[in-house]
XYZ file of C-alpha atoms in Angstrom:
599
model
C -7.939 44.226 -43.798
C -8.532 42.810 -40.533
C -9.103 45.127 -37.903
C -7.592 44.832 -34.408
C -9.339 46.059 -31.084
C -7.799 46.707 -27.977
C -10.686 46.415 -25.403
C -9.968 48.336 -21.958
C -12.223 48.470 -18.962
C -13.760 51.692 -17.434
C -14.351 51.806 -13.744
C -15.910 55.324 -14.340
C -15.854 58.141 -16.941
C -12.377 59.250 -16.154
C -10.957 55.895 -16.437
C -12.844 55.328 -19.751
C -11.363 58.600 -21.049
C -7.914 57.757 -19.995
C -8.371 54.490 -21.916
C -9.236 56.140 -24.951
C -6.526 58.622 -24.647
C -3.787 56.142 -24.228
C -4.791 53.978 -27.407
C -7.769 51.795 -26.806
C -9.933 50.976 -29.745
C -12.908 50.365 -27.514
C -13.852 50.393 -23.689
C -16.472 48.616 -21.579
C -18.331 50.233 -18.961
C -20.867 49.145 -16.210
C -24.280 51.065 -16.228
C -26.252 51.983 -13.195
C -27.347 48.345 -12.614
C -27.222 44.987 -14.180
C -23.571 44.681 -14.715
C -20.999 41.800 -13.512
C -19.299 44.202 -11.189
C -21.885 45.675 -8.881
C -19.443 48.134 -7.324
C -18.676 49.641 -11.104
C -21.859 51.212 -12.077
C -22.022 54.525 -13.945
C -24.962 57.041 -14.711
C -26.364 57.044 -18.236
C -25.036 60.629 -18.529
C -21.607 59.886 -17.827
C -21.771 56.680 -20.323
C -23.089 59.270 -23.108
C -20.083 61.524 -22.402
C -17.756 58.659 -22.877
C -19.261 57.879 -26.088
C -18.744 61.210 -27.536
C -15.133 61.342 -26.330
C -14.648 57.920 -27.993
C -16.638 58.389 -31.336
C -14.424 61.357 -32.067
C -11.608 58.723 -32.829
C -13.785 55.894 -34.153
C -13.600 54.276 -30.872
C -16.541 52.077 -29.401
C -18.073 51.811 -25.901
C -19.792 48.590 -24.850
C -21.944 48.550 -21.764
C -22.085 45.365 -19.635
C -25.605 44.090 -18.967
C -24.486 40.920 -18.150
C -26.103 39.789 -15.058
C -28.977 37.345 -14.680
C -32.243 39.338 -14.007
C -35.272 38.871 -11.767
C -38.711 39.274 -13.093
C -39.258 42.478 -11.055
C -36.552 43.919 -13.163
C -37.047 42.910 -16.457
C -38.971 46.553 -17.343
C -36.045 48.417 -15.906
C -33.587 46.504 -17.951
C -35.591 47.090 -21.043
C -35.943 50.749 -20.340
C -31.938 50.900 -19.758
C -31.268 49.228 -22.936
C -33.180 51.540 -24.909
C -31.422 54.664 -23.082
C -28.211 53.066 -23.992
C -29.042 52.855 -27.343
C -30.214 56.539 -27.550
C -27.138 57.735 -26.334
C -25.087 56.026 -28.914
C -23.766 52.903 -27.014
C -22.153 50.776 -29.865
C -23.108 47.200 -28.139
C -24.089 45.709 -24.700
C -22.543 42.554 -23.147
C -25.263 39.960 -22.131
C -25.316 36.964 -19.965
C -29.597 36.445 -19.333
C -31.165 35.092 -22.417
C -34.323 36.685 -21.648
C -33.156 39.895 -22.786
C -33.491 38.331 -26.276
C -37.244 38.049 -25.615
C -37.804 41.682 -25.131
C -38.441 44.243 -27.493
C -34.812 45.578 -28.166
C -33.630 48.464 -30.309
C -31.330 47.634 -33.064
C -28.377 47.680 -30.742
C -25.377 44.851 -31.258
C -25.352 42.160 -28.490
C -22.273 40.610 -27.313
C -22.252 37.405 -25.596
C -20.492 38.028 -22.264
C -18.018 35.350 -20.994
C -20.611 34.657 -18.389
C -22.302 32.665 -20.944
C -19.899 29.882 -20.688
C -18.207 30.072 -24.164
C -15.688 27.436 -24.418
C -16.710 25.045 -27.226
C -17.399 25.312 -31.062
C -21.066 24.192 -30.491
C -21.758 27.198 -27.825
C -20.166 29.730 -30.003
C -22.417 28.496 -33.127
C -25.344 28.745 -31.173
C -24.772 31.980 -29.935
C -24.075 33.147 -33.242
C -27.454 31.699 -34.774
C -29.435 33.272 -31.852
C -28.366 36.739 -32.960
C -25.027 37.567 -31.164
C -22.507 39.607 -33.067
C -19.675 38.735 -30.836
C -18.655 35.840 -28.269
C -16.305 36.714 -25.476
C -14.486 33.540 -25.186
C -13.617 31.769 -21.839
C -10.305 32.812 -20.165
C -9.042 29.026 -20.040
C -8.903 28.449 -23.833
C -5.798 27.623 -25.593
C -4.622 29.237 -28.706
C -5.571 25.913 -30.854
C -9.060 25.950 -29.034
C -9.705 29.535 -30.274
C -8.113 28.778 -33.620
C -10.292 25.854 -33.932
C -13.570 27.936 -32.904
C -12.681 30.604 -35.639
C -12.285 27.873 -38.104
C -15.678 26.424 -37.727
C -17.675 29.609 -36.854
C -15.567 32.141 -38.924
C -18.681 34.643 -39.291
C -18.765 35.523 -35.460
C -16.246 38.137 -33.610
C -14.055 36.359 -31.296
C -13.086 38.547 -28.046
C -10.458 37.083 -25.888
C -8.991 38.323 -22.530
C -5.328 39.301 -22.534
C -4.570 40.770 -19.183
C -5.584 41.070 -15.633
C -7.110 38.891 -12.860
C -8.468 35.253 -13.370
C -11.528 33.595 -12.130
C -10.584 30.130 -11.131
C -14.076 28.813 -12.196
C -15.466 29.025 -15.456
C -17.225 32.127 -15.807
C -21.036 31.986 -15.145
C -20.840 28.593 -13.558
C -19.342 29.794 -10.055
C -22.126 29.491 -7.280
C -19.815 29.266 -4.179
C -20.294 32.660 -3.306
C -24.011 32.527 -3.384
C -23.846 29.105 -1.537
C -21.694 30.661 1.341
C -22.295 34.225 1.581
C -25.755 34.997 -0.469
C -23.644 36.980 -2.853
C -24.303 35.851 -6.394
C -21.424 36.020 -8.772
C -24.017 36.178 -11.394
C -25.373 39.481 -9.937
C -22.086 41.142 -9.895
C -21.693 40.343 -6.103
C -18.689 37.776 -6.095
C -17.283 37.570 -2.700
C -13.957 36.224 -3.661
C -14.051 33.000 -2.233
C -11.105 31.793 -4.617
C -8.738 34.272 -2.803
C -9.533 32.641 0.603
C -7.307 30.192 2.611
C -7.778 26.797 2.921
C -6.679 23.284 4.042
C -6.426 20.602 1.581
C -7.506 17.267 3.379
C -7.619 13.605 2.317
C -10.315 11.316 2.609
C -9.172 10.449 6.319
C -9.091 14.027 7.201
C -5.285 14.025 7.005
C -3.957 17.638 6.127
C -1.974 17.961 3.020
C -1.764 21.473 2.873
C -2.186 23.953 5.797
C -3.958 27.418 5.134
C -2.953 28.168 1.565
C -4.738 30.119 -1.052
C -5.032 27.111 -3.304
C -7.646 28.493 -5.506
C -6.006 32.021 -6.166
C -4.308 32.241 -9.677
C -2.035 34.520 -10.901
C -2.908 37.273 -13.379
C -3.028 36.692 -16.938
C -0.345 38.509 -19.314
C -0.512 37.786 -22.872
C 1.489 40.700 -24.174
C 4.020 38.676 -26.002
C 1.516 36.531 -27.494
C -0.750 38.712 -28.875
C 0.348 37.652 -32.610
C -0.388 33.979 -31.920
C -3.927 35.210 -30.767
C -4.649 37.358 -33.771
C -3.516 34.455 -36.134
C -5.881 32.141 -34.191
C -8.598 34.240 -35.345
C -9.267 36.686 -32.328
C -10.125 40.269 -33.086
C -10.503 41.931 -29.807
C -8.028 41.823 -26.955
C -9.669 42.556 -23.687
C -7.967 43.864 -20.480
C -9.669 43.007 -17.226
C -10.037 45.582 -14.629
C -13.500 47.321 -14.157
C -12.283 47.731 -10.565
C -9.172 49.307 -11.280
C -8.051 53.165 -11.178
C -6.964 55.151 -13.851
C -3.234 54.725 -13.282
C -3.627 50.890 -13.979
C -5.812 51.650 -17.170
C -2.892 54.227 -18.540
C -0.221 51.903 -17.953
C -1.585 48.502 -19.162
C -3.458 50.146 -21.972
C -0.296 51.769 -23.216
C 1.654 48.651 -23.148
C -0.743 46.699 -25.373
C -1.558 49.534 -27.520
C 2.122 49.690 -28.608
C 2.556 46.019 -28.905
C -0.435 46.109 -31.400
C 1.166 48.856 -33.237
C 4.399 46.746 -33.399
C 2.471 43.939 -34.855
C 0.631 46.013 -37.315
C 3.984 47.642 -38.617
C 5.261 44.377 -39.302
C 1.975 43.484 -41.315
C 0.837 46.801 -42.764
C -1.268 44.829 -45.460
C -3.148 42.458 -43.313
C -3.776 44.393 -40.079
C -5.016 47.812 -38.975
C -6.244 49.307 -35.879
C -10.180 49.358 -35.220
C -10.070 53.103 -34.345
C -8.138 56.231 -35.500
C -5.513 58.457 -34.158
C -1.980 58.447 -33.079
C -1.134 58.360 -29.364
C 2.204 60.382 -28.180
C 3.181 59.218 -24.672
C 5.073 60.829 -21.997
C 5.799 57.692 -20.131
C 7.416 54.138 -20.807
C 4.551 51.607 -19.757
C 5.937 48.561 -17.528
C 3.399 45.848 -16.588
C 5.509 44.819 -13.680
C 4.868 48.106 -11.877
C 0.991 47.669 -12.067
C -1.071 45.837 -9.639
C -0.202 41.890 -10.399
C -0.322 38.558 -8.398
C 2.585 37.487 -10.820
C 2.085 36.525 -14.243
C 0.812 33.477 -16.409
C -0.243 32.739 -19.769
C -2.740 30.247 -18.231
C -3.718 27.571 -20.605
C -2.528 29.381 -24.023
C -0.010 26.607 -24.776
C -1.705 23.821 -22.689
C -1.970 23.072 -18.810
C 0.893 24.471 -16.892
C 1.890 23.885 -13.190
C 2.568 27.425 -11.962
C -0.881 29.229 -12.844
C -1.588 29.673 -9.313
C -0.317 31.955 -6.429
C -0.719 29.817 -3.294
C 1.117 32.095 -0.812
C -1.006 35.326 -1.259
C -3.778 36.620 -3.377
C -2.299 40.185 -3.093
C -0.064 42.121 -5.363
C 3.263 41.132 -5.515
C 4.604 43.415 -7.956
C 8.104 43.392 -9.308
C 11.062 41.497 -8.256
C 13.787 44.083 -6.977
C 16.508 42.156 -5.511
C 17.417 40.141 -2.398
C 17.716 41.142 1.217
C 21.355 41.400 2.029
C 22.233 42.796 5.568
C 19.607 43.301 7.978
C 20.136 46.134 10.816
C 18.133 47.524 13.557
C 16.373 50.166 11.794
C 17.546 49.278 8.063
C 18.698 46.912 5.374
C 20.277 46.740 2.253
C 19.172 45.138 -0.945
C 21.638 43.282 -3.700
C 20.203 44.184 -6.928
C 20.214 46.785 -9.645
C 16.692 48.550 -8.719
C 16.715 52.101 -7.450
C 14.394 53.316 -4.441
C 12.395 56.306 -3.295
C 10.810 57.328 -0.220
C 7.264 56.089 0.078
C 7.858 52.848 -2.055
C 5.629 49.918 -0.968
C 7.553 46.661 -0.662
C 6.963 43.089 0.264
C 8.413 39.488 0.849
C 7.169 35.918 1.593
C 7.858 35.180 5.286
C 8.866 31.484 6.190
C 5.368 30.882 7.038
C 4.291 31.602 3.536
C 2.593 34.841 4.390
C 2.992 37.952 2.545
C 4.303 40.946 4.389
C 4.477 44.470 3.354
C 5.848 47.668 4.594
C 6.431 51.351 3.256
C 10.051 52.607 2.803
C 10.550 55.761 4.834
C 13.718 56.755 3.574
C 15.863 55.360 0.752
C 19.652 55.971 0.822
C 20.995 54.346 -2.638
C 20.319 50.383 -1.717
C 19.862 50.890 1.871
C 16.298 50.984 2.976
C 15.007 52.541 6.278
C 11.073 51.219 7.033
C 8.718 53.253 8.614
C 8.520 50.443 11.011
C 10.994 47.567 10.529
C 9.549 44.147 9.562
C 10.087 41.514 12.357
C 10.380 38.466 9.653
C 12.734 40.069 7.383
C 15.679 38.096 6.913
C 18.966 37.930 4.863
C 18.561 35.850 1.516
C 14.543 36.843 0.980
C 13.548 37.905 -2.304
C 11.861 41.388 -2.291
C 9.169 42.795 -4.283
C 8.030 46.274 -5.142
C 4.082 46.596 -5.263
C 4.160 50.382 -5.047
C 6.435 52.381 -6.915
C 6.155 55.910 -5.704
C 7.943 57.496 -8.767
C 5.953 55.520 -11.159
C 2.674 56.406 -9.617
C 3.409 59.875 -9.355
C 4.217 59.995 -13.112
C 1.032 58.420 -13.912
C -1.025 60.842 -11.897
C 0.140 63.681 -14.389
C -0.983 64.013 -18.145
C 0.730 61.015 -19.808
C -0.586 60.779 -23.203
C -2.078 62.922 -26.193
C -4.228 61.152 -28.999
C -4.401 63.075 -32.081
C -5.957 62.081 -35.656
C -3.383 62.925 -38.445
C -4.959 64.887 -41.367
C -3.477 65.866 -44.583
C -4.951 68.945 -46.024
C -5.176 70.121 -49.610
C -5.981 73.593 -50.811
C -7.460 74.156 -54.361
C -9.325 77.184 -56.269
C -12.855 77.026 -56.981
C -14.648 79.154 -59.391
C -15.511 81.922 -56.763
C -12.946 81.032 -53.780
C -11.209 78.180 -52.317
C -11.871 74.532 -51.310
C -10.109 72.907 -48.270
C -10.234 68.922 -48.173
C -8.922 66.505 -45.583
C -9.821 62.614 -45.136
C -12.386 62.990 -48.216
C -14.300 65.695 -46.474
C -14.342 68.991 -48.244
C -15.497 72.536 -47.340
C -15.338 75.778 -49.416
C -15.416 79.352 -48.930
C -16.281 82.438 -51.239
C -13.247 84.778 -51.562
C -11.828 87.067 -54.090
C -8.788 85.811 -55.985
C -6.030 87.995 -55.274
C -2.666 87.290 -56.667
C -0.093 87.178 -53.882
C 2.922 89.535 -54.128
C 4.976 86.974 -52.180
C 4.993 83.179 -51.915
C 1.687 82.550 -49.701
C 2.287 78.840 -48.923
C 4.167 79.196 -45.500
C 1.436 81.403 -43.825
C -1.329 79.370 -44.989
C 0.270 76.241 -43.842
C 0.891 77.813 -40.403
C -2.799 79.448 -40.387
C -4.435 76.304 -41.248
C -2.292 73.843 -39.018
C -3.430 75.893 -35.538
C -5.924 72.981 -34.623
C -5.452 73.808 -30.977
C -7.647 71.546 -28.442
C -9.122 69.659 -31.460
C -8.326 65.969 -31.727
C -6.569 66.531 -35.120
C -2.867 67.174 -36.149
C -2.017 68.693 -39.590
C 0.598 66.317 -41.089
C 0.884 68.384 -44.204
C -0.665 71.015 -46.295
C -0.459 70.538 -50.206
C -1.624 73.019 -53.135
C -3.066 73.242 -56.516
C -0.114 73.308 -59.142
C 1.107 77.221 -59.288
C -1.241 78.082 -56.371
C -0.217 81.735 -55.712
C -3.190 83.481 -54.135
C -3.408 85.850 -51.156
C -5.853 84.798 -48.673
C -6.825 87.001 -45.514
C -6.089 85.284 -42.120
C -9.758 85.314 -41.319
C -10.930 83.483 -44.502
C -8.211 80.644 -43.531
C -9.729 80.698 -39.978
C -13.047 80.253 -41.239
C -11.983 77.415 -43.511
C -10.185 75.428 -40.838
C -13.131 75.721 -38.488
C -15.548 74.551 -41.060
C -13.258 71.660 -41.833
C -12.889 70.648 -38.025
C -16.876 70.606 -37.794
C -17.241 68.700 -41.045
C -14.833 66.182 -39.866
C -16.405 66.040 -36.506
C -19.857 65.178 -38.182
C -18.759 63.126 -41.120
C -15.826 61.084 -40.007
C -15.925 60.992 -36.362
C -18.767 58.410 -35.342
C -17.989 54.590 -34.654
C -19.828 52.489 -37.313
C -23.669 52.350 -36.587
C -25.302 49.061 -36.080
C -27.895 48.286 -38.544
C -31.360 46.685 -37.694
C -30.692 43.602 -40.108
C -27.586 43.004 -37.784
C -29.308 43.065 -34.483
C -32.643 41.304 -35.366
C -32.525 39.189 -32.318
C -36.226 37.844 -31.980
C -37.642 34.654 -33.741
C -34.319 33.237 -35.128
C -34.671 29.640 -36.071
C -31.834 27.871 -34.012
C -30.870 24.615 -32.455
C -31.469 23.983 -28.694
C -29.077 25.336 -26.405
C -25.812 22.972 -25.658
C -27.127 21.021 -22.721
C -25.999 20.945 -19.009
C -26.250 18.258 -16.535
C -28.146 20.429 -13.950
C -30.762 22.648 -14.663
C -29.485 25.604 -12.518
C -26.592 25.866 -14.784
C -28.401 27.744 -17.707
C -29.062 30.392 -15.103
C -32.519 31.052 -15.834
C -33.745 33.696 -13.257
C -36.918 35.109 -14.832
C -40.054 34.335 -16.896
C -38.385 35.628 -20.208
C -35.435 33.447 -19.875
C -37.521 30.264 -19.162
C -39.767 31.001 -22.035
C -36.605 31.273 -24.489
C -35.393 27.624 -23.009
C -38.831 26.357 -22.892
C -39.117 25.444 -19.535
C -41.687 25.962 -16.966
C -40.006 28.540 -14.682
C -36.725 29.794 -13.266
C -34.107 27.312 -12.465
C -31.313 29.461 -11.354
C -28.866 28.528 -8.378
C -29.876 32.038 -6.899
C -33.810 30.889 -6.730
C -33.951 27.005 -6.319
C -30.075 26.012 -5.275
C -28.790 22.935 -6.898
C -27.075 19.772 -6.063
C -24.382 19.888 -8.485
C -20.915 21.609 -8.374
C -20.540 25.179 -7.028
C -17.500 25.618 -9.116
C -15.838 24.066 -12.621
C -12.376 24.734 -12.763
C -9.714 23.981 -15.539
C -7.266 24.655 -12.652
C -6.590 21.163 -11.029
C -5.145 20.872 -7.643
C -3.771 17.370 -7.938
C -1.653 18.718 -10.962
C -0.598 21.854 -9.236
C 0.607 19.968 -6.390
C 2.429 17.334 -8.422
C -0.229 14.504 -7.964
C -1.551 14.077 -11.460
C -3.127 10.468 -11.719
C -1.724 10.396 -15.374
C 1.940 10.636 -13.844
C 1.506 9.501 -10.315
C -1.247 7.043 -10.086
C -2.792 6.034 -6.456
C -0.730 8.598 -4.449
C -3.565 10.496 -2.586
C -6.635 8.875 -0.775
C -9.601 10.376 -2.448
C -11.935 12.037 -2.123
C -10.128 15.118 -1.243
C -11.626 18.417 0.355
C -10.897 21.698 1.001
C -11.526 23.164 4.207
C -12.258 26.988 5.041
C -10.974 28.604 8.096
C -14.508 28.359 9.567
C -14.647 24.615 9.091
C -16.828 24.201 6.059
C -16.007 21.372 3.782
C -15.859 21.646 -0.097
C -15.308 18.195 -1.809
C -13.308 17.753 -4.973
C -13.971 15.692 -7.922
C -11.268 15.191 -10.708
C -13.020 14.583 -14.003
C -9.838 13.331 -15.663
C -11.543 12.593 -19.235
C -12.404 16.414 -19.413
C -9.309 17.563 -17.333
C -11.348 19.411 -15.181
C -11.975 20.073 -11.448
C -15.240 20.166 -9.868
C -16.029 21.668 -6.318
C -18.962 20.420 -4.192
C -20.246 22.250 -1.360
C -20.727 19.870 1.540
C -24.472 19.681 2.821
């Protein structure tokens, strides 16, 4: 039976609990330091609380320790990992190979997508040096994932299925460091790829003016989960460690329900990686949560419409077309309903996103707080803030319980209560009941209150006909809950044999053309790679590409050389608003676009 894991982001404790309650099998969360989202750190105490909540359902907690680490931080990193192990964290996500040279507790290691995991060779190497799981590059197709699983079947493969996309291969983006001294490999990305650029040819002729040419749409693989499962992925990751709880609730619920549908079609093949049944108080809708438009990215090969050149901001759901514009209002042609406070937006004639709030909605006639100057009849209208949906998600929207079936039997000196292979007993006189006792016993044993359990049924030994005082039944019920919590509620522990990272024989690491691409930032990492010292871009700079992208502007703009040779005078360059230039190199052999910073 293959276990399927839905992995959700946790900005903080509240988001983590919301993710578990809405159906996640695992969450990933940042520690106080060394996570790839510097703005999303959490205290060790909060992570411990999250572990306690998740483990009730057999769900897991992974902590991101996936930045590169400087020498003066090595001791603090080792101490943090020990603390995380002590509080019950199930695994850590790692980028810096110096961690493998530390004296670590037996905690499972997952290779972060920051380690640039896109080939069979890299995944095999990571397995050989001790990683239990590899988080694959977002850019991989389902066929590439299938081939990795075929050749390296004994490592868990985690794939992104939803959320924001980085345009560069993760771990190989240095442009934020180059431009703003903010390292993406240190969790401080300045989102260079969401900025506006001019596209210039070799003569300086402007081909595109001030457009978001590197800004990608958001990933959405909801309808393709089964393909990813069949390809060999076992963990399905939602991006969003900077997103709030309403985002987590909506997205986790949508993907959890879809996984359940797939399992229902293949009950003998797949199961969920955690326990519990979720009752939802709302219907999830991915279009109503922050998105830049959706793409399946490279799942089925290269597509032309993966980027969002007009805006890097949330577009939301299409709600209709502007019909008639008046001085203080307009109406909408479409079937959507609106509420006071809705946030709407449109793309104006200058390819700019404009947004506004609805002050008053009267059917399909809307009265903005301030009438947008560039709104015209015929424009497409989008809703990027749904007042009613957000209000609904601000309330309790899900309840997760573990269904149990109880069986009550007679012992020599009392009674035994069993559920989920856990038994408790009580000494009690056997008194024959004057009337059938089953209904009262079932009612008393089913009073599970605010525990994580719900009673599906109570069965009895044949010819069971005994009176049991309610106080004794309550004692049996409490004992059973305690036993279930202790004996069946924790995630599978990692054994030391699974987590022996040191001194494993392995082949040399897959090679890069430039030393800084190894992201060696400390003496332990240098020792691991057998080099003299740190070579990281953040420390020594470098003369190679500052971004390596599968997104290709020549292809996206209709100038692929395979289809339209010699149309453009190269090299092409991107120009920031402040005049800085970035030369583009098109590596057609590897179907890749490299970005170089002008010196």
